[in-house]
PDB file of C-alpha atoms in Angstrom:
ATOM      1  CA  MET A   1       9.475 -15.735  11.746  1.00 41.00           C
ATOM      2  CA  GLU A   2       7.043 -13.043  12.843  1.00 56.00           C
ATOM      3  CA  LEU A   3       3.467 -13.750  11.857  1.00 65.00           C
ATOM      4  CA  ALA A   4       3.114 -10.174  10.584  1.00 68.00           C
ATOM      5  CA  TYR A   5       5.456 -11.252   7.783  1.00 77.00           C
ATOM      6  CA  TYR A   6       2.502 -12.936   6.099  1.00 86.00           C
ATOM      7  CA  SER A   7       0.854  -9.552   5.584  1.00 93.00           C
ATOM      8  CA  ASP A   8       3.040  -9.263   2.481  1.00 94.00           C
ATOM      9  CA  TYR A   9       0.754 -11.849   0.905  1.00 95.00           C
ATOM     10  CA  ALA A  10      -2.099  -9.339   1.123  1.00 97.00           C
ATOM     11  CA  VAL A  11      -0.017  -6.495  -0.349  1.00 97.00           C
ATOM     12  CA  ARG A  12       1.186  -8.625  -3.261  1.00 96.00           C
ATOM     13  CA  LEU A  13      -2.338  -9.653  -4.175  1.00 97.00           C
ATOM     14  CA  VAL A  14      -3.838  -6.149  -3.883  1.00 98.00           C
ATOM     15  CA  ASN A  15      -1.049  -4.657  -5.969  1.00 97.00           C
ATOM     16  CA  SER A  16      -1.521  -7.169  -8.780  1.00 97.00           C
ATOM     17  CA  GLU A  17      -4.079  -4.662 -10.052  1.00 96.00           C
ATOM     18  CA  GLU A  18      -3.750  -0.914 -10.676  1.00 93.00           C
ATOM     19  CA  PRO A  19      -7.355   0.238 -11.242  1.00 90.00           C
ATOM     20  CA  ALA A  20      -6.501   3.857 -12.006  1.00 87.00           C
ATOM     21  CA  ARG A  21      -4.113   2.750 -14.754  1.00 89.00           C
ATOM     22  CA  GLY A  22      -6.386  -0.012 -16.043  1.00 91.00           C
ATOM     23  CA  LYS A  23      -3.693  -2.637 -15.394  1.00 94.00           C
ATOM     24  CA  ASP A  24      -4.204  -6.163 -14.093  1.00 96.00           C
ATOM     25  CA  SER A  25      -1.335  -8.652 -13.963  1.00 96.00           C
ATOM     26  CA  LEU A  26      -3.524 -11.441 -12.585  1.00 96.00           C
ATOM     27  CA  THR A  27      -4.399 -12.928 -15.963  1.00 96.00           C
ATOM     28  CA  SER A  28      -3.055 -16.482 -15.840  1.00 96.00           C
ATOM     29  CA  VAL A  29      -2.483 -19.451 -13.558  1.00 96.00           C
ATOM     30  CA  GLU A  30       1.241 -18.685 -13.686  1.00 96.00           C
ATOM     31  CA  ALA A  31       0.560 -15.179 -12.335  1.00 97.00           C
ATOM     32  CA  VAL A  32      -1.431 -16.690  -9.470  1.00 96.00           C
ATOM     33  CA  ARG A  33       1.399 -19.087  -8.660  1.00 96.00           C
ATOM     34  CA  ASP A  34       3.924 -16.240  -8.672  1.00 95.00           C
ATOM     35  CA  LEU A  35       2.035 -14.620  -5.788  1.00 95.00           C
ATOM     36  CA  PHE A  36       3.013 -17.499  -3.512  1.00 92.00           C
ATOM     37  CA  GLY A  37       6.697 -16.601  -3.769  1.00 88.00           C
ATOM     38  CA  GLY A  38       8.855 -19.371  -2.363  1.00 82.00           C
ATOM     39  CA  ASN A  39       5.890 -21.466  -1.227  1.00 81.00           C
ATOM     40  CA  GLN A  40       5.849 -23.547  -4.399  1.00 82.00           C
ATOM     41  CA  GLN A  41       4.115 -26.501  -2.821  1.00 85.00           C
ATOM     42  CA  ALA A  42       1.029 -24.345  -2.226  1.00 86.00           C
ATOM     43  CA  ALA A  43       1.442 -22.624  -5.598  1.00 90.00           C
ATOM     44  CA  ARG A  44       1.142 -25.924  -7.464  1.00 91.00           C
ATOM     45  CA  ARG A  45      -2.454 -26.272  -6.247  1.00 92.00           C
ATOM     46  CA  ALA A  46      -3.552 -23.269  -8.343  1.00 95.00           C
ATOM     47  CA  THR A  47      -5.843 -23.921 -11.312  1.00 95.00           C
ATOM     48  CA  GLU A  48      -7.767 -21.818 -13.832  1.00 95.00           C
ATOM     49  CA  ALA A  49     -10.695 -21.697 -11.415  1.00 95.00           C
ATOM     50  CA  ASP A  50      -8.535 -19.789  -8.920  1.00 96.00           C
ATOM     51  CA  LEU A  51      -8.244 -16.774 -11.215  1.00 96.00           C
ATOM     52  CA  THR A  52     -11.796 -15.605 -10.554  1.00 96.00           C
ATOM     53  CA  ARG A  53     -11.582 -16.478  -6.861  1.00 96.00           C
ATOM     54  CA  PHE A  54      -8.298 -14.586  -6.416  1.00 97.00           C
ATOM     55  CA  ARG A  55      -9.740 -11.485  -8.066  1.00 97.00           C
ATOM     56  CA  SER A  56     -12.719 -11.594  -5.725  1.00 97.00           C
ATOM     57  CA  VAL A  57     -10.483 -11.818  -2.655  1.00 98.00           C
ATOM     58  CA  ARG A  58      -8.281  -9.063  -4.053  1.00 98.00           C
ATOM     59  CA  ALA A  59     -11.243  -6.673  -4.154  1.00 98.00           C
ATOM     60  CA  ARG A  60     -12.078  -7.497  -0.529  1.00 98.00           C
ATOM     61  CA  LEU A  61      -8.508  -6.956   0.640  1.00 98.00           C
ATOM     62  CA  ARG A  62      -8.285  -3.647  -1.223  1.00 98.00           C
ATOM     63  CA  ALA A  63     -11.456  -2.570   0.565  1.00 98.00           C
ATOM     64  CA  VAL A  64      -9.630  -3.134   3.886  1.00 98.00           C
ATOM     65  CA  PHE A  65      -6.780  -0.861   2.786  1.00 97.00           C
ATOM     66  CA  GLU A  66      -9.196   1.755   1.426  1.00 97.00           C
ATOM     67  CA  ALA A  67     -11.104   1.877   4.711  1.00 97.00           C
ATOM     68  CA  ALA A  68      -7.875   2.183   6.689  1.00 96.00           C
ATOM     69  CA  ASP A  69      -6.586   4.891   4.346  1.00 95.00           C
ATOM     70  CA  LYS A  70      -9.773   6.912   4.913  1.00 95.00           C
ATOM     71  CA  GLY A  71      -9.484   6.565   8.688  1.00 94.00           C
ATOM     72  CA  GLU A  72     -12.509   4.254   8.872  1.00 97.00           C
ATOM     73  CA  GLU A  73     -10.912   2.036  11.492  1.00 96.00           C
ATOM     74  CA  THR A  74     -13.922  -0.026  12.543  1.00 97.00           C
ATOM     75  CA  LEU A  75     -14.902  -0.731   8.938  1.00 98.00           C
ATOM     76  CA  ALA A  76     -11.379  -1.918   8.112  1.00 97.00           C
ATOM     77  CA  VAL A  77     -11.439  -4.300  11.075  1.00 97.00           C
ATOM     78  CA  ASP A  78     -14.919  -5.588  10.231  1.00 98.00           C
ATOM     79  CA  LEU A  79     -13.922  -6.289   6.630  1.00 98.00           C
ATOM     80  CA  LEU A  80     -10.801  -8.125   7.739  1.00 98.00           C
ATOM     81  CA  ASN A  81     -12.684 -10.102  10.367  1.00 97.00           C
ATOM     82  CA  SER A  82     -15.087 -11.354   7.711  1.00 98.00           C
ATOM     83  CA  LEU A  83     -12.135 -12.787   5.785  1.00 97.00           C
ATOM     84  CA  LEU A  84     -10.676 -14.367   8.920  1.00 95.00           C
ATOM     85  CA  LEU A  85     -13.974 -16.120   9.648  1.00 95.00           C
ATOM     86  CA  GLU A  86     -14.354 -17.358   6.094  1.00 94.00           C
ATOM     87  CA  PHE A  87     -10.732 -18.484   5.675  1.00 93.00           C
ATOM     88  CA  PRO A  88      -9.390 -19.819   9.016  1.00 88.00           C
ATOM     89  CA  VAL A  89      -5.817 -20.934   9.786  1.00 82.00           C
ATOM     90  CA  SER A  90      -4.084 -22.675  12.652  1.00 77.00           C
ATOM     91  CA  PRO A  91      -0.878 -21.352  14.261  1.00 77.00           C
ATOM     92  CA  GLN A  92       1.810 -24.036  14.448  1.00 79.00           C
ATOM     93  CA  ILE A  93       5.238 -24.192  16.083  1.00 85.00           C
ATOM     94  CA  SER A  94       7.976 -25.017  13.596  1.00 78.00           C
ATOM     95  CA  GLY A  95      11.729 -25.382  13.705  1.00 77.00           C
ATOM     96  CA  HIS A  96      12.587 -26.413  10.164  1.00 67.00           C
ATOM     97  CA  ASP A  97      15.531 -24.791   8.363  1.00 69.00           C
ATOM     98  CA  PHE A  98      16.645 -22.968  11.538  1.00 71.00           C
ATOM     99  CA  ARG A  99      19.349 -24.240  13.882  1.00 76.00           C
ATOM    100  CA  ASP A 100      21.298 -22.590  16.698  1.00 76.00           C
ATOM    101  CA  GLU A 101      25.029 -23.094  17.360  1.00 78.00           C
ATOM    102  CA  ASP A 102      24.322 -26.377  19.127  1.00 80.00           C
ATOM    103  CA  GLY A 103      22.235 -27.687  16.269  1.00 76.00           C
ATOM    104  CA  ARG A 104      18.945 -27.363  18.080  1.00 86.00           C
ATOM    105  CA  PRO A 105      15.845 -26.058  16.254  1.00 84.00           C
ATOM    106  CA  LEU A 106      15.051 -22.375  16.594  1.00 81.00           C
ATOM    107  CA  TRP A 107      11.360 -22.692  17.335  1.00 83.00           C
ATOM    108  CA  HIS A 108       9.102 -20.137  15.701  1.00 74.00           C
ATOM    109  CA  MET A 109       5.477 -19.707  14.641  1.00 75.00           C
ATOM    110  CA  HIS A 110       4.030 -20.630  11.276  1.00 72.00           C
ATOM    111  CA  LEU A 111       0.504 -20.375   9.924  1.00 70.00           C
ATOM    112  CA  THR A 112      -0.962 -23.646   8.737  1.00 70.00           C
ATOM    113  CA  ASP A 113      -3.890 -23.338   6.361  1.00 64.00           C
ATOM    114  CA  HIS A 114      -6.585 -25.894   5.631  1.00 64.00           C
ATOM    115  CA  PRO A 115      -7.277 -25.140   1.990  1.00 70.00           C
ATOM    116  CA  SER A 116     -10.001 -26.554  -0.202  1.00 80.00           C
ATOM    117  CA  ASN A 117      -8.235 -24.765  -3.076  1.00 91.00           C
ATOM    118  CA  ALA A 118      -5.267 -22.463  -3.705  1.00 93.00           C
ATOM    119  CA  THR A 119      -7.330 -19.315  -3.155  1.00 94.00           C
ATOM    120  CA  ALA A 120      -8.532 -20.447   0.265  1.00 93.00           C
ATOM    121  CA  GLY A 121      -5.008 -21.256   1.394  1.00 91.00           C
ATOM    122  CA  TYR A 122      -3.546 -17.987   0.157  1.00 94.00           C
ATOM    123  CA  THR A 123      -6.371 -15.870   1.571  1.00 95.00           C
ATOM    124  CA  ALA A 124      -6.175 -17.511   4.991  1.00 92.00           C
ATOM    125  CA  ILE A 125      -2.492 -16.673   5.328  1.00 91.00           C
ATOM    126  CA  ALA A 126      -2.842 -13.175   3.834  1.00 94.00           C
ATOM    127  CA  ALA A 127      -5.757 -12.243   6.101  1.00 95.00           C
ATOM    128  CA  MET A 128      -4.120 -13.584   9.262  1.00 92.00           C
ATOM    129  CA  GLY A 129      -0.822 -11.865   8.458  1.00 92.00           C
ATOM    130  CA  LEU A 130      -2.623  -8.581   7.850  1.00 94.00           C
ATOM    131  CA  ALA A 131      -4.532  -9.025  11.114  1.00 93.00           C
ATOM    132  CA  PHE A 132      -1.293  -9.482  13.073  1.00 90.00           C
ATOM    133  CA  HIS A 133       0.210  -6.416  11.383  1.00 92.00           C
ATOM    134  CA  LEU A 134      -2.889  -4.335  12.107  1.00 93.00           C
ATOM    135  CA  THR A 135      -3.068  -5.278  15.783  1.00 92.00           C
ATOM    136  CA  GLU A 136       0.676  -4.854  16.317  1.00 89.00           C
ATOM    137  CA  TYR A 137       1.185  -1.539  14.512  1.00 90.00           C
ATOM    138  CA  GLY A 138      -2.296  -0.005  14.195  1.00 92.00           C
ATOM    139  CA  VAL A 139      -4.894   0.414  11.461  1.00 94.00           C
ATOM    140  CA  ASP A 140      -3.271   3.647  10.296  1.00 92.00           C
ATOM    141  CA  ARG A 141      -0.233   1.626   9.214  1.00 93.00           C
ATOM    142  CA  LEU A 142      -2.241   0.263   6.284  1.00 95.00           C
ATOM    143  CA  GLY A 143      -2.158   2.768   3.458  1.00 93.00           C
ATOM    144  CA  LEU A 144      -2.613   3.487  -0.227  1.00 96.00           C
ATOM    145  CA  CYS A 145       0.064   5.294  -2.206  1.00 95.00           C
ATOM    146  CA  GLU A 146      -0.586   9.036  -2.559  1.00 92.00           C
ATOM    147  CA  ALA A 147       1.234   9.256  -5.882  1.00 91.00           C
ATOM    148  CA  VAL A 148      -1.364   9.797  -8.597  1.00 86.00           C
ATOM    149  CA  PRO A 149      -2.483   7.547 -10.224  1.00 90.00           C
ATOM    150  CA  CYS A 150      -0.714   4.717  -8.377  1.00 92.00           C
ATOM    151  CA  ARG A 151      -2.806   3.882  -5.280  1.00 93.00           C
ATOM    152  CA  ASN A 152      -0.867   0.700  -4.552  1.00 96.00           C
ATOM    153  CA  ALA A 153      -1.221  -0.739  -1.058  1.00 96.00           C
ATOM    154  CA  TYR A 154       1.630  -0.577   1.435  1.00 95.00           C
ATOM    155  CA  LEU A 155       2.383  -1.358   5.076  1.00 95.00           C
ATOM    156  CA  ASP A 156       3.929   1.500   7.034  1.00 92.00           C
ATOM    157  CA  THR A 157       6.676   0.279   9.364  1.00 87.00           C
ATOM    158  CA  SER A 158       8.393   3.650   9.773  1.00 87.00           C
ATOM    159  CA  THR A 159       9.158   4.786  13.314  1.00 85.00           C
ATOM    160  CA  ASN A 160       7.215   8.042  12.988  1.00 87.00           C
ATOM    161  CA  ARG A 161       4.245   6.818  10.913  1.00 85.00           C
ATOM    162  CA  SER A 162       5.328   9.053   8.037  1.00 85.00           C
ATOM    163  CA  ARG A 163       5.103   6.762   5.017  1.00 90.00           C
ATOM    164  CA  ARG A 164       2.894   8.060   2.205  1.00 91.00           C
ATOM    165  CA  TYR A 165       4.078   6.164  -0.879  1.00 93.00           C
ATOM    166  CA  CYS A 166       4.372   2.518  -1.856  1.00 91.00           C
ATOM    167  CA  SER A 167       7.922   2.845  -3.182  1.00 91.00           C
ATOM    168  CA  ASP A 168      10.897   5.184  -3.551  1.00 89.00           C
ATOM    169  CA  ARG A 169       9.997   5.545  -7.218  1.00 91.00           C
ATOM    170  CA  CYS A 170       6.543   6.900  -6.423  1.00 93.00           C
ATOM    171  CA  ALA A 171       7.935   9.177  -3.708  1.00 90.00           C
ATOM    172  CA  THR A 172      10.452  10.652  -6.162  1.00 89.00           C
ATOM    173  CA  ARG A 173       7.786  11.103  -8.848  1.00 86.00           C
ATOM    174  CA  ALA A 174       5.477  12.891  -6.406  1.00 83.00           C
ATOM    175  CA  ASN A 175       8.256  15.171  -5.153  1.00 83.00           C
ATOM    176  CA  VAL A 176       9.264  16.105  -8.697  1.00 83.00           C
ATOM    177  CA  ALA A 177       5.635  16.837  -9.615  1.00 74.00           C
ATOM    178  CA  ALA A 178       5.213  19.029  -6.522  1.00 73.00           C
ATOM    179  CA  TYR A 179       8.442  20.906  -7.321  1.00 76.00           C
ATOM    180  CA  ARG A 180       7.333  21.580 -10.895  1.00 79.00           C
ATOM    181  CA  ALA A 181       3.935  22.751  -9.703  1.00 75.00           C
ATOM    182  CA  ARG A 182       5.588  25.253  -7.338  1.00 81.00           C
ATOM    183  CA  LYS A 183       7.785  26.523 -10.153  1.00 79.00           C
ATOM    184  CA  ARG A 184       4.774  27.050 -12.415  1.00 79.00           C
ATOM    185  CA  LEU A 185       3.026  29.060  -9.711  1.00 79.00           C
ATOM    186  CA  GLU A 186       6.112  31.185  -9.183  1.00 76.00           C
ATOM    187  CA  ALA A 187       6.370  31.841 -12.929  1.00 79.00           C
ATOM    188  CA  GLU A 188       2.742  32.898 -13.126  1.00 80.00           C
ATOM    189  CA  ARG A 189       2.964  35.183 -10.089  1.00 76.00           C
ATOM    190  CA  PRO A 190       3.514  38.894 -11.022  1.00 67.00           C
ATOM    191  CA  ASP A 191       6.679  40.614  -9.834  1.00 61.00           C
ATOM    192  CA  ARG A 192       4.685  43.366  -8.111  1.00 52.00           C
ATOM    193  CA  PRO A 193       1.056  43.718  -7.065  1.00 53.00           C
ATOM    194  CA  VAL A 194      -1.354  45.184  -9.606  1.00 49.00           C
ATOM    195  CA  ARG A 195      -3.086  48.373  -8.432  1.00 50.00           C
ATOM    196  CA  SER A 196      -6.823  48.569  -8.798  1.00 49.00           C
ATOM    197  CA  GLY A 197      -9.744  50.797  -7.813  1.00 47.00           C
ATOM    198  CA  SER A 198      -9.466  54.300  -6.391  1.00 45.00           C
ATOM    199  CA  THR A 199      -6.233  53.570  -4.543  1.00 48.00           C
ATOM    200  CA  GLY A 200      -4.482  52.703  -7.783  1.00 48.00           C
ATOM    201  CA  LEU A 201      -5.864  55.743  -9.579  1.00 44.00           C
ATOM    202  CA  ALA A 202      -4.858  58.073  -6.750  1.00 47.00           C
ATOM    203  CA  ALA A 203      -1.331  56.719  -6.765  1.00 48.00           C
ATOM    204  CA  GLU A 204      -1.077  57.134 -10.533  1.00 48.00           C
ATOM    205  CA  THR A 205      -2.354  60.737 -10.348  1.00 46.00           C
ATOM    206  CA  ALA A 206       0.173  61.583  -7.625  1.00 47.00           C
ATOM    207  CA  GLN A 207       2.997  60.229  -9.738  1.00 48.00           C
ATOM    208  CA  ARG A 208       1.961  62.330 -12.724  1.00 45.00           C
ATOM    209  CA  THR A 209       1.663  65.497 -10.573  1.00 43.00           C
ATOM    210  CA  SER A 210       5.097  64.921  -9.141  1.00 44.00           C
ATOM    211  CA  ALA A 211       6.576  64.443 -12.589  1.00 41.00           C
ATOM    212  CA  SER A 212       4.958  67.693 -13.859  1.00 41.00           C
ATOM    213  CA  GLY A 213       6.395  69.646 -10.915  1.00 44.00           C
ATOM    214  CA  GLU A 214       9.877  68.406 -11.641  1.00 43.00           C
ATOM    215  CA  ARG A 215       9.638  69.674 -15.203  1.00 40.00           C
TER     216      ARG A 215
END
C-alpha cells in the first residue's frame, strides 16, 4: 500500500465542513468514527472530547490546502511540518492480508501511530499521508474546488495537472453555469453596433440624402 494513500484521511476530515454553505457534518462521536473508514479499531477510541480536537485539526489541514491553492508553497509546507512535528508516526513493514501465489506475505509499508487519543492517531496518519502525496506529486496537486460555493479539498492525480473540481458533480455544475452565463451575454449583445457621435450622424444624413435623390 502506498503511503500517499493515507492522504485521503486529510481530505475526508477537511471536507466534513463546507464553510461557504454553513454545513458541518462533524457533530457527533459517530461522525468522528466514520472518518476512520475501515480502521474500526482506531475508531473505537473516539470520545466526545475528540469532537473539539478534530475540528481544530480540520482547520489546520484546510489551511494547508488553502495555502497550496493560492500558490503559497512554502507556507503550505511549513503548516504541514508543524502537524508532523506535533503528531509523529513510525513507518512499519507489514504483510498482513496480502499473499503471493506461493503464500508468502507481500511486504508493504504501513504507518503506525502512537496516539494519546483518537484525534492524535488520526492526525498523525493524515498529516504523514499528505506529506508523502505532496513530496511525490508536488504542492500544486493540493487544491480546493473551484465550483462556487463548494471549496472542498481534493488531491490532483491527473497526468496533466488539470483537475479543478472535487467531483464530477461539481465539474458538471460549473460547466452548466458557465454555459448559461455565455448564453445570457449573447442574448444581451445587440445584433449590430450602435452608431454614436458625429460618425453616426453623418451616416444617417447620407442615408436620408440618398433616399431623397431616389424619389
